Amino acid sequence: MAMAAVEASLLSLCCPSSPFKGNLTGLKPKACNFTCLKLHSKKKRPLVIISQAAAAASVVTTSPGVRFRLDNLGQQPGSRKKGKRKGRGISAGQGNSCGFGMRGQKSRSGPGVRKGFEGGQVPLYRRIPKLRGIAGGMHVGLPKYVPVT
């Protein structure tokens, strides 16, 4: 009881205008009784190499005394990714429309559009004026020199 009176007097000193008239024991943080959870409890499995090509790629010896020569050069592990095989079914991730959309010229088979094509609009290279020396080739606008003998 004396403890509650001391706490109430302390509360009135630090917060004189507080409407709180209750007990502070419920507001104090209590020690957590939960047992510690093991978040990373899985054992790390050793790396297993299945193919000989992967084994050759995984063996990378780079010590400071070794010089790089043509016979010991190679790709870094993970630097060469296989390309996506498009159009091999929906479970492969790039099936159906293969990431090109449903409609339009670039979704159809064939070579696509040529360079500079703007969908029927007059392209930029035809909208800009012809510049002197460039229209007939680069030699047209150059000065003509007479050889001196």
PDB file of C-alpha atoms in Angstrom:
ATOM      1  CA  MET A   1       0.000   0.000   0.000  1.00  0.00           C
ATOM      2  CA  ALA A   2       2.827   2.339   0.814  1.00  0.00           C
ATOM      3  CA  MET A   3       4.357   1.547  -2.578  1.00  0.00           C
ATOM      4  CA  ALA A   4       1.194   2.653  -4.370  1.00  0.00           C
ATOM      5  CA  ALA A   5       1.152   5.902  -2.406  1.00  0.00           C
ATOM      6  CA  VAL A   6       4.770   6.594  -3.321  1.00  0.00           C
ATOM      7  CA  GLU A   7       4.051   5.877  -6.988  1.00  0.00           C
ATOM      8  CA  ALA A   8       0.993   8.135  -6.934  1.00  0.00           C
ATOM      9  CA  SER A   9       3.001  10.938  -5.363  1.00  0.00           C
ATOM     10  CA  LEU A  10       5.741  10.477  -7.969  1.00  0.00           C
ATOM     11  CA  LEU A  11       3.131  10.606 -10.705  1.00  0.00           C
ATOM     12  CA  SER A  12       1.641  13.768  -9.292  1.00  0.00           C
ATOM     13  CA  LEU A  13       5.100  15.362  -9.190  1.00  0.00           C
ATOM     14  CA  CYS A  14       6.007  14.591 -12.785  1.00  0.00           C
ATOM     15  CA  CYS A  15       2.491  15.009 -14.230  1.00  0.00           C
ATOM     16  CA  PRO A  16       0.432  17.289 -11.944  1.00  0.00           C
ATOM     17  CA  SER A  17      -2.392  17.676 -14.462  1.00  0.00           C
ATOM     18  CA  SER A  18      -2.757  13.959 -15.194  1.00  0.00           C
ATOM     19  CA  PRO A  19      -6.252  12.521 -14.656  1.00  0.00           C
ATOM     20  CA  PHE A  20      -4.733   9.110 -13.866  1.00  0.00           C
ATOM     21  CA  LYS A  21      -5.603   8.016 -10.318  1.00  0.00           C
ATOM     22  CA  GLY A  22      -4.864   4.322 -10.589  1.00  0.00           C
ATOM     23  CA  ASN A  23      -2.013   1.973  -9.899  1.00  0.00           C
ATOM     24  CA  LEU A  24       1.236   2.091 -11.875  1.00  0.00           C
ATOM     25  CA  THR A  25       2.108  -1.583 -11.411  1.00  0.00           C
ATOM     26  CA  GLY A  26       0.023  -2.551 -14.445  1.00  0.00           C
ATOM     27  CA  LEU A  27       1.903  -0.076 -16.624  1.00  0.00           C
ATOM     28  CA  LYS A  28       5.407  -1.297 -15.807  1.00  0.00           C
ATOM     29  CA  PRO A  29       7.019  -3.574 -18.392  1.00  0.00           C
ATOM     30  CA  LYS A  30       7.085  -7.162 -17.271  1.00  0.00           C
ATOM     31  CA  ALA A  31       9.784  -9.684 -18.012  1.00  0.00           C
ATOM     32  CA  CYS A  32       8.953 -11.866 -20.979  1.00  0.00           C
ATOM     33  CA  ASN A  33       8.480 -15.498 -20.004  1.00  0.00           C
ATOM     34  CA  PHE A  34       8.675 -16.854 -23.560  1.00  0.00           C
ATOM     35  CA  THR A  35      11.425 -19.256 -24.371  1.00  0.00           C
ATOM     36  CA  CYS A  36      13.885 -18.123 -26.992  1.00  0.00           C
ATOM     37  CA  LEU A  37      12.853 -19.192 -30.455  1.00  0.00           C
ATOM     38  CA  LYS A  38      15.466 -20.768 -32.625  1.00  0.00           C
ATOM     39  CA  LEU A  39      14.998 -18.973 -35.927  1.00  0.00           C
ATOM     40  CA  HIS A  40      17.793 -20.582 -37.890  1.00  0.00           C
ATOM     41  CA  SER A  41      17.572 -24.103 -36.579  1.00  0.00           C
ATOM     42  CA  LYS A  42      18.095 -25.808 -39.965  1.00  0.00           C
ATOM     43  CA  LYS A  43      21.422 -27.472 -40.439  1.00  0.00           C
ATOM     44  CA  LYS A  44      23.312 -26.309 -43.479  1.00  0.00           C
ATOM     45  CA  ARG A  45      23.664 -29.109 -45.987  1.00  0.00           C
ATOM     46  CA  PRO A  46      26.954 -29.571 -47.794  1.00  0.00           C
ATOM     47  CA  LEU A  47      27.160 -28.496 -51.422  1.00  0.00           C
ATOM     48  CA  VAL A  48      26.607 -31.426 -53.756  1.00  0.00           C
ATOM     49  CA  ILE A  49      27.840 -31.132 -57.338  1.00  0.00           C
ATOM     50  CA  ILE A  50      25.942 -33.369 -59.732  1.00  0.00           C
ATOM     51  CA  SER A  51      27.620 -32.944 -63.121  1.00  0.00           C
ATOM     52  CA  GLN A  52      31.282 -32.840 -64.081  1.00  0.00           C
ATOM     53  CA  ALA A  53      30.787 -29.575 -65.977  1.00  0.00           C
ATOM     54  CA  ALA A  54      29.450 -27.954 -62.822  1.00  0.00           C
ATOM     55  CA  ALA A  55      32.364 -29.425 -60.872  1.00  0.00           C
ATOM     56  CA  ALA A  56      34.851 -27.896 -63.299  1.00  0.00           C
ATOM     57  CA  ALA A  57      33.081 -24.545 -63.108  1.00  0.00           C
ATOM     58  CA  SER A  58      32.920 -24.579 -59.311  1.00  0.00           C
ATOM     59  CA  VAL A  59      36.638 -25.147 -58.844  1.00  0.00           C
ATOM     60  CA  VAL A  60      38.015 -21.635 -58.906  1.00  0.00           C
ATOM     61  CA  THR A  61      41.509 -21.160 -57.560  1.00  0.00           C
ATOM     62  CA  THR A  62      42.473 -17.519 -57.362  1.00  0.00           C
ATOM     63  CA  SER A  63      45.519 -17.097 -55.206  1.00  0.00           C
ATOM     64  CA  PRO A  64      47.619 -13.940 -55.357  1.00  0.00           C
ATOM     65  CA  GLY A  65      50.619 -15.841 -56.751  1.00  0.00           C
ATOM     66  CA  VAL A  66      48.774 -17.248 -59.806  1.00  0.00           C
ATOM     67  CA  ARG A  67      49.009 -15.285 -63.042  1.00  0.00           C
ATOM     68  CA  PHE A  68      46.120 -15.119 -65.451  1.00  0.00           C
ATOM     69  CA  ARG A  69      46.947 -16.823 -68.726  1.00  0.00           C
ATOM     70  CA  LEU A  70      44.901 -18.022 -71.664  1.00  0.00           C
ATOM     71  CA  ASP A  71      44.849 -21.566 -70.317  1.00  0.00           C
ATOM     72  CA  ASN A  72      43.369 -20.655 -66.922  1.00  0.00           C
ATOM     73  CA  LEU A  73      40.787 -18.063 -67.952  1.00  0.00           C
ATOM     74  CA  GLY A  74      37.091 -18.775 -67.662  1.00  0.00           C
ATOM     75  CA  GLN A  75      33.757 -17.312 -66.755  1.00  0.00           C
ATOM     76  CA  GLN A  76      32.974 -16.439 -63.175  1.00  0.00           C
ATOM     77  CA  PRO A  77      30.356 -18.664 -61.541  1.00  0.00           C
ATOM     78  CA  GLY A  78      26.894 -17.263 -62.231  1.00  0.00           C
ATOM     79  CA  SER A  79      28.023 -14.812 -64.917  1.00  0.00           C
ATOM     80  CA  ARG A  80      26.539 -16.752 -67.834  1.00  0.00           C
ATOM     81  CA  LYS A  81      22.798 -17.275 -67.509  1.00  0.00           C
ATOM     82  CA  LYS A  82      20.830 -19.434 -69.881  1.00  0.00           C
ATOM     83  CA  GLY A  83      18.371 -17.506 -72.014  1.00  0.00           C
ATOM     84  CA  LYS A  84      14.635 -17.903 -71.554  1.00  0.00           C
ATOM     85  CA  ARG A  85      13.120 -20.493 -73.846  1.00  0.00           C
ATOM     86  CA  LYS A  86      10.083 -18.664 -75.144  1.00  0.00           C
ATOM     87  CA  GLY A  87       6.973 -20.416 -76.340  1.00  0.00           C
ATOM     88  CA  ARG A  88       7.545 -23.717 -74.529  1.00  0.00           C
ATOM     89  CA  GLY A  89       4.292 -23.847 -72.558  1.00  0.00           C
ATOM     90  CA  ILE A  90       2.706 -21.798 -69.811  1.00  0.00           C
ATOM     91  CA  SER A  91       4.486 -23.626 -67.009  1.00  0.00           C
ATOM     92  CA  ALA A  92       7.856 -22.494 -68.365  1.00  0.00           C
ATOM     93  CA  GLY A  93       6.993 -18.866 -67.562  1.00  0.00           C
ATOM     94  CA  GLN A  94       7.319 -17.483 -71.096  1.00  0.00           C
ATOM     95  CA  GLY A  95       4.634 -19.431 -72.902  1.00  0.00           C
ATOM     96  CA  ASN A  96       1.405 -18.293 -74.566  1.00  0.00           C
ATOM     97  CA  SER A  97       2.299 -14.837 -75.932  1.00  0.00           C
ATOM     98  CA  CYS A  98       5.969 -15.141 -74.882  1.00  0.00           C
ATOM     99  CA  GLY A  99       6.061 -11.697 -73.287  1.00  0.00           C
ATOM    100  CA  PHE A 100       5.315  -9.857 -76.539  1.00  0.00           C
ATOM    101  CA  GLY A 101       1.653  -9.071 -75.837  1.00  0.00           C
ATOM    102  CA  MET A 102      -1.442 -10.237 -77.673  1.00  0.00           C
ATOM    103  CA  ARG A 103      -1.659  -7.888 -80.649  1.00  0.00           C
ATOM    104  CA  GLY A 104       0.536  -5.640 -82.733  1.00  0.00           C
ATOM    105  CA  GLN A 105       3.242  -5.940 -85.341  1.00  0.00           C
ATOM    106  CA  LYS A 106       5.989  -6.809 -82.854  1.00  0.00           C
ATOM    107  CA  SER A 107       3.984  -9.729 -81.463  1.00  0.00           C
ATOM    108  CA  ARG A 108       3.694 -11.448 -84.858  1.00  0.00           C
ATOM    109  CA  SER A 109       6.233 -13.793 -86.349  1.00  0.00           C
ATOM    110  CA  GLY A 110       8.685 -12.446 -88.859  1.00  0.00           C
ATOM    111  CA  PRO A 111      11.434  -9.877 -88.921  1.00  0.00           C
ATOM    112  CA  GLY A 112       9.491  -7.053 -87.248  1.00  0.00           C
ATOM    113  CA  VAL A 113       9.851  -3.401 -88.200  1.00  0.00           C
ATOM    114  CA  ARG A 114      12.796  -1.783 -89.949  1.00  0.00           C
ATOM    115  CA  LYS A 115      15.065   0.795 -88.359  1.00  0.00           C
ATOM    116  CA  GLY A 116      13.545   4.256 -88.261  1.00  0.00           C
ATOM    117  CA  PHE A 117       9.967   3.026 -88.775  1.00  0.00           C
ATOM    118  CA  GLU A 118       7.478   5.032 -86.696  1.00  0.00           C
ATOM    119  CA  GLY A 119       4.226   3.204 -87.371  1.00  0.00           C
ATOM    120  CA  GLY A 120       3.160   5.070 -90.515  1.00  0.00           C
ATOM    121  CA  GLN A 121       4.129   8.535 -89.295  1.00  0.00           C
ATOM    122  CA  VAL A 122       6.742  10.283 -91.441  1.00  0.00           C
ATOM    123  CA  PRO A 123       9.988   9.211 -89.791  1.00  0.00           C
ATOM    124  CA  LEU A 124      12.461  11.621 -88.297  1.00  0.00           C
ATOM    125  CA  TYR A 125      15.122  11.070 -90.942  1.00  0.00           C
ATOM    126  CA  ARG A 126      12.621  12.227 -93.601  1.00  0.00           C
ATOM    127  CA  ARG A 127      11.291  15.179 -91.580  1.00  0.00           C
ATOM    128  CA  ILE A 128      14.611  16.935 -91.068  1.00  0.00           C
ATOM    129  CA  PRO A 129      16.031  19.004 -93.947  1.00  0.00           C
ATOM    130  CA  LYS A 130      18.853  17.781 -96.125  1.00  0.00           C
ATOM    131  CA  LEU A 131      22.116  19.349 -95.068  1.00  0.00           C
ATOM    132  CA  ARG A 132      24.680  20.653 -97.513  1.00  0.00           C
ATOM    133  CA  GLY A 133      27.430  18.141 -98.035  1.00  0.00           C
ATOM    134  CA  ILE A 134      25.569  15.208 -96.577  1.00  0.00           C
ATOM    135  CA  ALA A 135      22.732  14.731 -99.095  1.00  0.00           C
ATOM    136  CA  GLY A 136      24.894  13.511-101.977  1.00  0.00           C
ATOM    137  CA  GLY A 137      27.552  11.924 -99.847  1.00  0.00           C
ATOM    138  CA  MET A 138      30.222  13.340 -97.613  1.00  0.00           C
ATOM    139  CA  HIS A 139      32.496  14.323-100.500  1.00  0.00           C
ATOM    140  CA  VAL A 140      30.031  16.865-101.984  1.00  0.00           C
ATOM    141  CA  GLY A 141      30.506  19.658 -99.460  1.00  0.00           C
ATOM    142  CA  LEU A 142      34.253  19.316 -99.107  1.00  0.00           C
ATOM    143  CA  PRO A 143      36.512  21.889-100.772  1.00  0.00           C
ATOM    144  CA  LYS A 144      38.384  20.779-103.856  1.00  0.00           C
ATOM    145  CA  TYR A 145      42.145  21.022-103.613  1.00  0.00           C
ATOM    146  CA  VAL A 146      44.454  21.322-106.590  1.00  0.00           C
ATOM    147  CA  PRO A 147      47.695  19.375-106.260  1.00  0.00           C
ATOM    148  CA  VAL A 148      50.777  21.581-106.398  1.00  0.00           C
ATOM    149  CA  THR A 149      53.759  20.244-108.337  1.00  0.00           C
TER     150      THR A 149
END
